[in-house]
Coordinates of C-alpha atoms in Angstrom, one line a residue:
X9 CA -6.1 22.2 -12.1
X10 CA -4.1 21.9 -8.8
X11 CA -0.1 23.4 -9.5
X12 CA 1.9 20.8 -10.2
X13 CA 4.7 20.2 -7.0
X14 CA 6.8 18.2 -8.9
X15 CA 8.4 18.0 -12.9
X16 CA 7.8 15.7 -15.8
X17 CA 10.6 14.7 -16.7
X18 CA 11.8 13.6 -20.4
X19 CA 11.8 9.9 -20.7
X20 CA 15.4 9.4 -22.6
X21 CA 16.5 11.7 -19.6
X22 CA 15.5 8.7 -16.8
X23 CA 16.7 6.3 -19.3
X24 CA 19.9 8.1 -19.6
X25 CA 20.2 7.8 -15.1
X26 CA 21.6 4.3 -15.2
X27 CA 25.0 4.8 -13.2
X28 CA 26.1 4.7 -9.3
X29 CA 26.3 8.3 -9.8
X30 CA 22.9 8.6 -10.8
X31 CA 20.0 5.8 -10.7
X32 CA 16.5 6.8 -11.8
X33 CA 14.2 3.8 -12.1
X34 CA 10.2 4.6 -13.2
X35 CA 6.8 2.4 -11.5
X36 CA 4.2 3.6 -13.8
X37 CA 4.3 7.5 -14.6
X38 CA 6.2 8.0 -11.3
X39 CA 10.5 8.7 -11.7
X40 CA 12.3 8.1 -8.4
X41 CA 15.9 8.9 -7.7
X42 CA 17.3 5.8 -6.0
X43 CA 20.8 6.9 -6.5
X44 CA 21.4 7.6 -2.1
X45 CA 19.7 3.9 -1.4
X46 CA 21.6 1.4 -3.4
X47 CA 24.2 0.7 -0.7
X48 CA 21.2 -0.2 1.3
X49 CA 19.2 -2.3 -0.5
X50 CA 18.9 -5.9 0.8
X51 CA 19.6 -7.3 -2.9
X52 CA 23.3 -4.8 -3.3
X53 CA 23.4 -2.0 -5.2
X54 CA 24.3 -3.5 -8.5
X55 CA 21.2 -5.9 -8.3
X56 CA 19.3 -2.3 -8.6
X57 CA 21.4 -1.0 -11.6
X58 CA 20.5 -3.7 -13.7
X59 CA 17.0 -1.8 -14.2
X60 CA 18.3 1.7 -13.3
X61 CA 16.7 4.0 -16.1
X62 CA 14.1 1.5 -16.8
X63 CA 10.3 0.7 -15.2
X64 CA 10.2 -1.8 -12.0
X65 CA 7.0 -2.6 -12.0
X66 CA 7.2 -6.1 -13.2
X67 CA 10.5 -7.0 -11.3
X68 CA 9.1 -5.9 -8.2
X69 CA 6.2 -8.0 -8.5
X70 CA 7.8 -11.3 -9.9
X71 CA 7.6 -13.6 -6.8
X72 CA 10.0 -16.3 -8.6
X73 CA 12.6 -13.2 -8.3
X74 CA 11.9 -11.6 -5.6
X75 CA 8.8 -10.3 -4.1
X76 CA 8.3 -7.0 -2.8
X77 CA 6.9 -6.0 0.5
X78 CA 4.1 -3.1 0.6
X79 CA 7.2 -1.5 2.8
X80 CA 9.1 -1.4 -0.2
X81 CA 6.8 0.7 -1.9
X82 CA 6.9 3.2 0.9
X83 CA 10.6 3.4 0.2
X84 CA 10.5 4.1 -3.3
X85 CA 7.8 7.0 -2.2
X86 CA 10.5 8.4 -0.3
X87 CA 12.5 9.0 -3.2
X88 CA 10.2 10.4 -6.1
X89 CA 11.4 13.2 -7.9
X90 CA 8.6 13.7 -10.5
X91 CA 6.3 12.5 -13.5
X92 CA 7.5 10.0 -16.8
X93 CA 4.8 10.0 -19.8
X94 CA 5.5 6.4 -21.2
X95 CA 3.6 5.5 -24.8
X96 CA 1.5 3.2 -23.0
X97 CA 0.1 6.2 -20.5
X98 CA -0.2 8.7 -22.7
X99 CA -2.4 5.9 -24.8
X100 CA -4.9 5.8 -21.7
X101 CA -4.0 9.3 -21.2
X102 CA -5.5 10.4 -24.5
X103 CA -8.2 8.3 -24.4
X104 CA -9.8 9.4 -21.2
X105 CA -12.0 12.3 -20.9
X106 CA -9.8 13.4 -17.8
X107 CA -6.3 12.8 -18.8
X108 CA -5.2 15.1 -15.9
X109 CA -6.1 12.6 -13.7
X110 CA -3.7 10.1 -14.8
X111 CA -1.0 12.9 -16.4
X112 CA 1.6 14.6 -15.6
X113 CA 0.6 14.8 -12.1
X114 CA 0.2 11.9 -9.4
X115 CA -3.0 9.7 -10.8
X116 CA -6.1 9.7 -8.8
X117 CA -7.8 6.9 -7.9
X118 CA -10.2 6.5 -10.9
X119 CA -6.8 7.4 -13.1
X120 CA -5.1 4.4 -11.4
X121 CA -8.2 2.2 -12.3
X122 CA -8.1 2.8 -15.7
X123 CA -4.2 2.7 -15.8
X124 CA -4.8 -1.1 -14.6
X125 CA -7.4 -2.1 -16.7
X126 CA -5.0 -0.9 -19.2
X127 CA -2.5 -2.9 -17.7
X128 CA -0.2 0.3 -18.6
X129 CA 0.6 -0.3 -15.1
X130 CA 0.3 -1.9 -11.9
X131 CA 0.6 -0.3 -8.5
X132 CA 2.1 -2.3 -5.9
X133 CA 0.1 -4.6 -3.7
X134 CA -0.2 -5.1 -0.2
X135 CA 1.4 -8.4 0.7
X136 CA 0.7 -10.2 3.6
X137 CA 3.2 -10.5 6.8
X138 CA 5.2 -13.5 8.6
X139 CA 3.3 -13.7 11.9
X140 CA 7.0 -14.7 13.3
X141 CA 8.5 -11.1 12.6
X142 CA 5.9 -8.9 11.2
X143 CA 7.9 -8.4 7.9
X144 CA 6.8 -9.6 4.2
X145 CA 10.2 -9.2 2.4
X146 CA 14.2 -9.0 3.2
X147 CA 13.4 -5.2 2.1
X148 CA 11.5 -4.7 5.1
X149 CA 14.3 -5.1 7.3
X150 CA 16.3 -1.5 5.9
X151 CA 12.8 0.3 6.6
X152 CA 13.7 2.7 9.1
X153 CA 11.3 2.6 12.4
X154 CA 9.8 5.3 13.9
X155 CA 11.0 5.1 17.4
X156 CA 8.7 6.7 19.1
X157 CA 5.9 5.0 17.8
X158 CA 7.2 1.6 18.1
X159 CA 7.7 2.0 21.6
X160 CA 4.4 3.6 22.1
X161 CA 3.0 0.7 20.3
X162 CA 4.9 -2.6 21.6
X163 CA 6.1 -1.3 24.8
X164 CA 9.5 -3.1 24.3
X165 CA 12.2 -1.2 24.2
X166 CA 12.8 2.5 23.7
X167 CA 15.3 3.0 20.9
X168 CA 16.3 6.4 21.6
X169 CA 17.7 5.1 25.0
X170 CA 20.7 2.5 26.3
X171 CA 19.3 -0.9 25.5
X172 CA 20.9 -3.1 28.0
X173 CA 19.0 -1.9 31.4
X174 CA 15.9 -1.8 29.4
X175 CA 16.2 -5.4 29.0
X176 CA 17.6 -5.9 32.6
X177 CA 14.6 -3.7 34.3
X178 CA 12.0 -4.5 31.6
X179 CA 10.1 -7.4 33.7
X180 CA 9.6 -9.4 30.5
X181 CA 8.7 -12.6 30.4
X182 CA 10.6 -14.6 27.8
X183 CA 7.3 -14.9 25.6
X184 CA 7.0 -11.4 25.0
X185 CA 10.7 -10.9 24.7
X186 CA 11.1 -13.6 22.3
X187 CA 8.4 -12.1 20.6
X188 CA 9.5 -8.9 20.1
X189 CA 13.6 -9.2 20.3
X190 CA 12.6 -11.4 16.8
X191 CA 10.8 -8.8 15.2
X192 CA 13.5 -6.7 13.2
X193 CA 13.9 -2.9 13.8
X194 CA 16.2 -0.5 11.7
X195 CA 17.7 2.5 13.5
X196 CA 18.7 5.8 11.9
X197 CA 19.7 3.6 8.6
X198 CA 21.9 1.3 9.8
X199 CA 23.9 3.1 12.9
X200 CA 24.1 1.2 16.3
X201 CA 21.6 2.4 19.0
X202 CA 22.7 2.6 22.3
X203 CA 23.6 -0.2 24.3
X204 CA 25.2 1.1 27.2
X205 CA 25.3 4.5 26.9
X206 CA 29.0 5.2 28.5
X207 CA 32.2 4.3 28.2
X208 CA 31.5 1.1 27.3
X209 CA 29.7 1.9 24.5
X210 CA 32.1 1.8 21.9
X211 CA 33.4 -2.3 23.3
X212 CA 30.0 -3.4 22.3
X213 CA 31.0 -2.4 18.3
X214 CA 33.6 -4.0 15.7
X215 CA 34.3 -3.1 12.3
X216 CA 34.0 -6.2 10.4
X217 CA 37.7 -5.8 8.9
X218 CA 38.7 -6.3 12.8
X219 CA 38.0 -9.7 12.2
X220 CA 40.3 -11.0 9.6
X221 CA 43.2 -8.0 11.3
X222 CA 43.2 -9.8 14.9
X223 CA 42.8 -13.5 13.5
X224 CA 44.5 -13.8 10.6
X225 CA 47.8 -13.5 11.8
X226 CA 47.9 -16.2 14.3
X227 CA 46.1 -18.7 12.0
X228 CA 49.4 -18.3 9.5
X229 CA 51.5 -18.6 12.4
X230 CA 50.0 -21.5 13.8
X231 CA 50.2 -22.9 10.4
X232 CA 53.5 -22.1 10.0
X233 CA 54.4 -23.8 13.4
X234 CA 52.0 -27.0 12.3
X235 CA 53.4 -27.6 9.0
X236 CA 57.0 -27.5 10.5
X237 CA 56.2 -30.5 12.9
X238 CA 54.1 -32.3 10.5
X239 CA 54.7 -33.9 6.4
X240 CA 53.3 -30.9 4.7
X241 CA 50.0 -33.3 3.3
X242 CA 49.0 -34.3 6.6
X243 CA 49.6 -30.6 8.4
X244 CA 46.9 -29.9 5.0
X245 CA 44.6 -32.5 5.9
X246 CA 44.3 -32.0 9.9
X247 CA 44.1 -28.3 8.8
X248 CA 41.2 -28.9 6.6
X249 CA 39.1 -31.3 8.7
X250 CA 39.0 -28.4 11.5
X251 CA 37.5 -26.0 8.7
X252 CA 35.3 -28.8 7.7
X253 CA 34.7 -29.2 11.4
X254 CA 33.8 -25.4 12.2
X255 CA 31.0 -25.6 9.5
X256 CA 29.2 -28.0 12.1
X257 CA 30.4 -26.0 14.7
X258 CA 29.4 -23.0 13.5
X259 CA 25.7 -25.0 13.3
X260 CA 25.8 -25.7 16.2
X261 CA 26.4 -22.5 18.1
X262 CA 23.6 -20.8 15.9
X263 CA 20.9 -23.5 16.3
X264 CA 22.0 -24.6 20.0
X265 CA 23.5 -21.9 22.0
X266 CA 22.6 -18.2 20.0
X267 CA 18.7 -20.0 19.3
X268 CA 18.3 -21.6 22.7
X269 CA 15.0 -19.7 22.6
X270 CA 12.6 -23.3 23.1
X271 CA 14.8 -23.9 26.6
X272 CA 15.9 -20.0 27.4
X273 CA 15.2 -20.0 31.5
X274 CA 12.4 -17.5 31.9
X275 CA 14.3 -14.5 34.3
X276 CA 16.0 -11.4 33.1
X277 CA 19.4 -13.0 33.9
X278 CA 19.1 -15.4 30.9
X279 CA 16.8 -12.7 28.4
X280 CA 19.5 -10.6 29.3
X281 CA 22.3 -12.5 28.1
X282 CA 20.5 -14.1 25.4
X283 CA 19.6 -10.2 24.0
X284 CA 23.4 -9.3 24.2
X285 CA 24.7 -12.7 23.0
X286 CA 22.2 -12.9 19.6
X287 CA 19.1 -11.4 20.5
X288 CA 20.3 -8.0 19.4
X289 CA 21.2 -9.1 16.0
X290 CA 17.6 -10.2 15.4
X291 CA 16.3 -7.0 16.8
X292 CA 18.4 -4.5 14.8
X293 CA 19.7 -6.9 12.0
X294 CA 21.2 -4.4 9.4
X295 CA 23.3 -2.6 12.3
X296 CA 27.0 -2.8 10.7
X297 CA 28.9 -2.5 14.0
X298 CA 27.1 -5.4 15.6
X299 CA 27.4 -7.9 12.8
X300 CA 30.6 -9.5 13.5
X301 CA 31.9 -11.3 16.7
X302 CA 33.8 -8.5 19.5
X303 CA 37.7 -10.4 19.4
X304 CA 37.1 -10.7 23.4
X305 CA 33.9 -12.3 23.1
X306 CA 35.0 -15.0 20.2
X307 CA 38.3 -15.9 23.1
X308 CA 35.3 -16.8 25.5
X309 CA 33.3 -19.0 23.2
X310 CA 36.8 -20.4 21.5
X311 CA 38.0 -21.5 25.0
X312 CA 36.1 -24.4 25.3
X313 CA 36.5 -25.7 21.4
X314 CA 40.8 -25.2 22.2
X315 CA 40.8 -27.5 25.0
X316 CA 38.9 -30.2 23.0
X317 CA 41.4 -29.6 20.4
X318 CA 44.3 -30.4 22.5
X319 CA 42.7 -33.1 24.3
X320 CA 41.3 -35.2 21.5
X321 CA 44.5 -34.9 19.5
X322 CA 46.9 -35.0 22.5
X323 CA 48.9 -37.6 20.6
X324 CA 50.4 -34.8 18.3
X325 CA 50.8 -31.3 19.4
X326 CA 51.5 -30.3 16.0
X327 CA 48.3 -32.2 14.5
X328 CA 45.9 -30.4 17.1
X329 CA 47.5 -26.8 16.0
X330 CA 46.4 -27.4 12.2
X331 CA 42.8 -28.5 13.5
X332 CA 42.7 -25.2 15.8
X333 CA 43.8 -23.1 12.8
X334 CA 41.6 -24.5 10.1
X335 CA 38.8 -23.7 12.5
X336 CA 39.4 -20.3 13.2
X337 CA 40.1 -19.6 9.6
X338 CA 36.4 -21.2 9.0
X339 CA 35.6 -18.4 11.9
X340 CA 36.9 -15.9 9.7
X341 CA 35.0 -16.6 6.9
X342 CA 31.7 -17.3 9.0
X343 CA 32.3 -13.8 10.4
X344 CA 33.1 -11.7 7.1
X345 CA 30.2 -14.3 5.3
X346 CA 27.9 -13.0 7.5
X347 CA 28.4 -9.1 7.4
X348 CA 28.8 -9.7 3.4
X349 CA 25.0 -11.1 3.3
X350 CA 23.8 -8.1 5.1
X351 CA 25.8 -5.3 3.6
X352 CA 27.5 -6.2 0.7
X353 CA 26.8 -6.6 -3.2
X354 CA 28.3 -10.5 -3.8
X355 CA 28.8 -13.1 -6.8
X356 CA 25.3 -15.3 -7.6
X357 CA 26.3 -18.4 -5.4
X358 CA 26.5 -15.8 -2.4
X359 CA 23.5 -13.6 -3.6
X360 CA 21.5 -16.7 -3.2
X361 CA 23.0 -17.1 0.0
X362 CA 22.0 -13.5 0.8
X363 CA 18.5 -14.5 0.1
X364 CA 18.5 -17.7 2.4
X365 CA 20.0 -15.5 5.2
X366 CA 18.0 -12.8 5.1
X367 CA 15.3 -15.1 5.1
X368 CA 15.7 -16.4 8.8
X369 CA 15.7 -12.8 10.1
X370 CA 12.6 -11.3 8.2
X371 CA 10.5 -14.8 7.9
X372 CA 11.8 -18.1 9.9
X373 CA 14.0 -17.5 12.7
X374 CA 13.3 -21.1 14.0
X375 CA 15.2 -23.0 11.4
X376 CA 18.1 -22.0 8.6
X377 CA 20.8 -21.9 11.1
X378 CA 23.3 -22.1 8.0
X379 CA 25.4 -18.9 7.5
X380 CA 28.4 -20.5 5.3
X381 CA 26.2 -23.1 3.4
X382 CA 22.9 -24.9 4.2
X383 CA 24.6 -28.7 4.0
X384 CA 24.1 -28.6 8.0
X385 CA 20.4 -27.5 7.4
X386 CA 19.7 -30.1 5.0
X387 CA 21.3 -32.9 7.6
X388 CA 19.5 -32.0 10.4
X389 CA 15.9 -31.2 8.2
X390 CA 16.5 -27.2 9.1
X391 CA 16.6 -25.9 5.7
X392 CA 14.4 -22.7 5.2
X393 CA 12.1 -23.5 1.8
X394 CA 11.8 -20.8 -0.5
X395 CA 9.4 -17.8 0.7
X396 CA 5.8 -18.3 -0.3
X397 CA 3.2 -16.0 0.5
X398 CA 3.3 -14.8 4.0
X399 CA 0.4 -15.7 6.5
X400 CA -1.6 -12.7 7.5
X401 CA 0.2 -11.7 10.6

């Protein structure tokens, strides 16, 4: 018998690893320590300590829950730490004439078929990809690539140099960029690749608490001003029908301007700004410095949607203000909304936004434009439906 390269461990001692400070959760006879990845997974960390100490196998194969991508079997490989006997295995265990091939040690293949005949357990299957992005599950999208081979095999872009002349000098056309820009990478678990690689490297990141620190301010100010020139009900309601009014906004500017893709002129001028403006998000979705909207860029964009403001309610200085300030204040939570889907453990309403989100980056990028709430998606018949199997990519 081959040594043994990794422990069995007591049962009541993985049952007993149920804490942030500890997580052990079990797939069959196999213990991993997940303790390091439950700020990273998709679902938040506390979605994971539900079954910390106990077996995943059925969870991570309940499609009405959430599916699980083969990729997120390859995670949980990453993190084994040894060998559980549960009642159930040791009763194949004991009633094979090899139980070593099914206990302590990793089960070989004829261990594994008699472990599923038992139905003791059940070893992940391989699912099926979204032809779209080349991903099966939300988990797919904190799988870390290996950058050399994804370059080697898509001839994109090269994540261990600056992006942004890649793109420029690439020669794409916009078929093969939109392609590939839509096809999700993770870099170095979460951390920003290079965009410019100088200087200006660090303009092309913001902290998401930048956000609410540049904006809020002005918004209460604004307010402040509004409701002084204006009965304090109607300052409240032109204040709440421009944060009514960004939720249509924001719509818009995700579906019209960030997924122009359909219309995108086909030279690197426009790939070019279309990777910095959005396309970059899609390519390295779970990258925490390039979630939220640089305070310089959001002036541009906002430039436009001010003059409107002060044009259509020129009647009433004080009436446009509270319209202007509702909407940025429905910017602020658009922005923070956003990072909180991708990195952030969040109450059920927003955990089944988290879902819907995730979805349009790992399976339909073409429609739930929604980031807030899908009530725009469901007006304008671009509501994601739930995930079903994925077609064979």
């Amino acid at each position: 018998m081959p040594g043994r390269t990794l422990p069995t461990i007591l049962q009541a001692d993985v049952q007993s690893r149920n804490t942030a400070k500890s997580c052990y959760v079990t797939l069959g006879t196999n213990v991993y320590d997940i303790t390091s990845f439950l700020d990273d997974h998709p679902g938040g960390g506390d979605l994971i300590l539900e079954y910390g100490g106990k077996d995943v196998t059925a969870i991570m194969e309940d499609e009405i829950s959430h599916g699980h991508s083969e990729a997120a079997y390859e995670i949980l490989e990453e993190h084994l730490v040894g060998f559980v006997a549960t009642e159930a295995v040791m009763k194949v265990a004991t009633e094979s004439r090899r139980p070593d091939a099914i206990l302590p040690l990793p089960s070989t293949a004829d261990g594994l078929k008699k472990l599923r005949l038992s139905d003791a357990v059940l070893d992940g299957r391989s699912k099926p990809k979204y032809t779209n992005t080349g991903m099966s599950s939300a988990a797919d999208l904190s799988i870390e690539t290996d950058l050399t081979s994804d370059y080697r095999t898509y001839k994109f872009l090269d994540l261990n140099r600056p992006l942004l002349m890649q793109v420029w000098n690439g020669g794409f056309s916009k078929t093969f960029y939109l392609e590939q820009v839509h096809r999700p990478r993770h870099y170095k678990g979460g951390e920003s690749a290079p965009l410019f690689g100088n200087f200006l490297e660090p303009l092309s990141k913001t902290p998401w608490w930048v956000v609410p620190l540049v904006w809020l301010p002005p918004v209460a100010y604004g307010t402040f001003i509004a409701s002084g020139g204006l009965p304090v009900s109607k300052a409240a309601a032109y204040w709440l029908f421009g944060l009514a009014l960004w939720t249509l906004i924001e719509y818009i500017l995700h579906r019209g301007l960030f997924h122009v893709d359909k219309y995108l002129p086909d030279n690197r001028v426009a790939i070019t700004l279309h990777f910095l403006l959005h396309g970059i998000h899609h390519y390295l979705p779970m990258d925490k410095l390039r979630l939220v909207m640089p305070p310089a860029l959001f002036v541009v964009l906002a430039i436009p949607f001010y003059r409107l403001a002060y044009y259509i309610f020129s009647y009433d200085w004080y009436a446009a203000t509270a319209v202007l300030c509702g909407g940025v204040f429905g910017y602020i939570c658009y922005d923070l909304t956003h990072y909180f889907l991708h990195h952030r453990t969040l109450p059920s309403y927003y955990r089944e936004l988290k879902k819907y989100h995730l979805q349009h980056h790992f399976a339909d990028y073409e429609n739930g434009f929604g980031v807030t709430s899908r009530f725009w998606d469901r007006v304008f018949g671009t509501e994601l439906a739930p995930p079903k199997a994925a077609k064979a990519a």
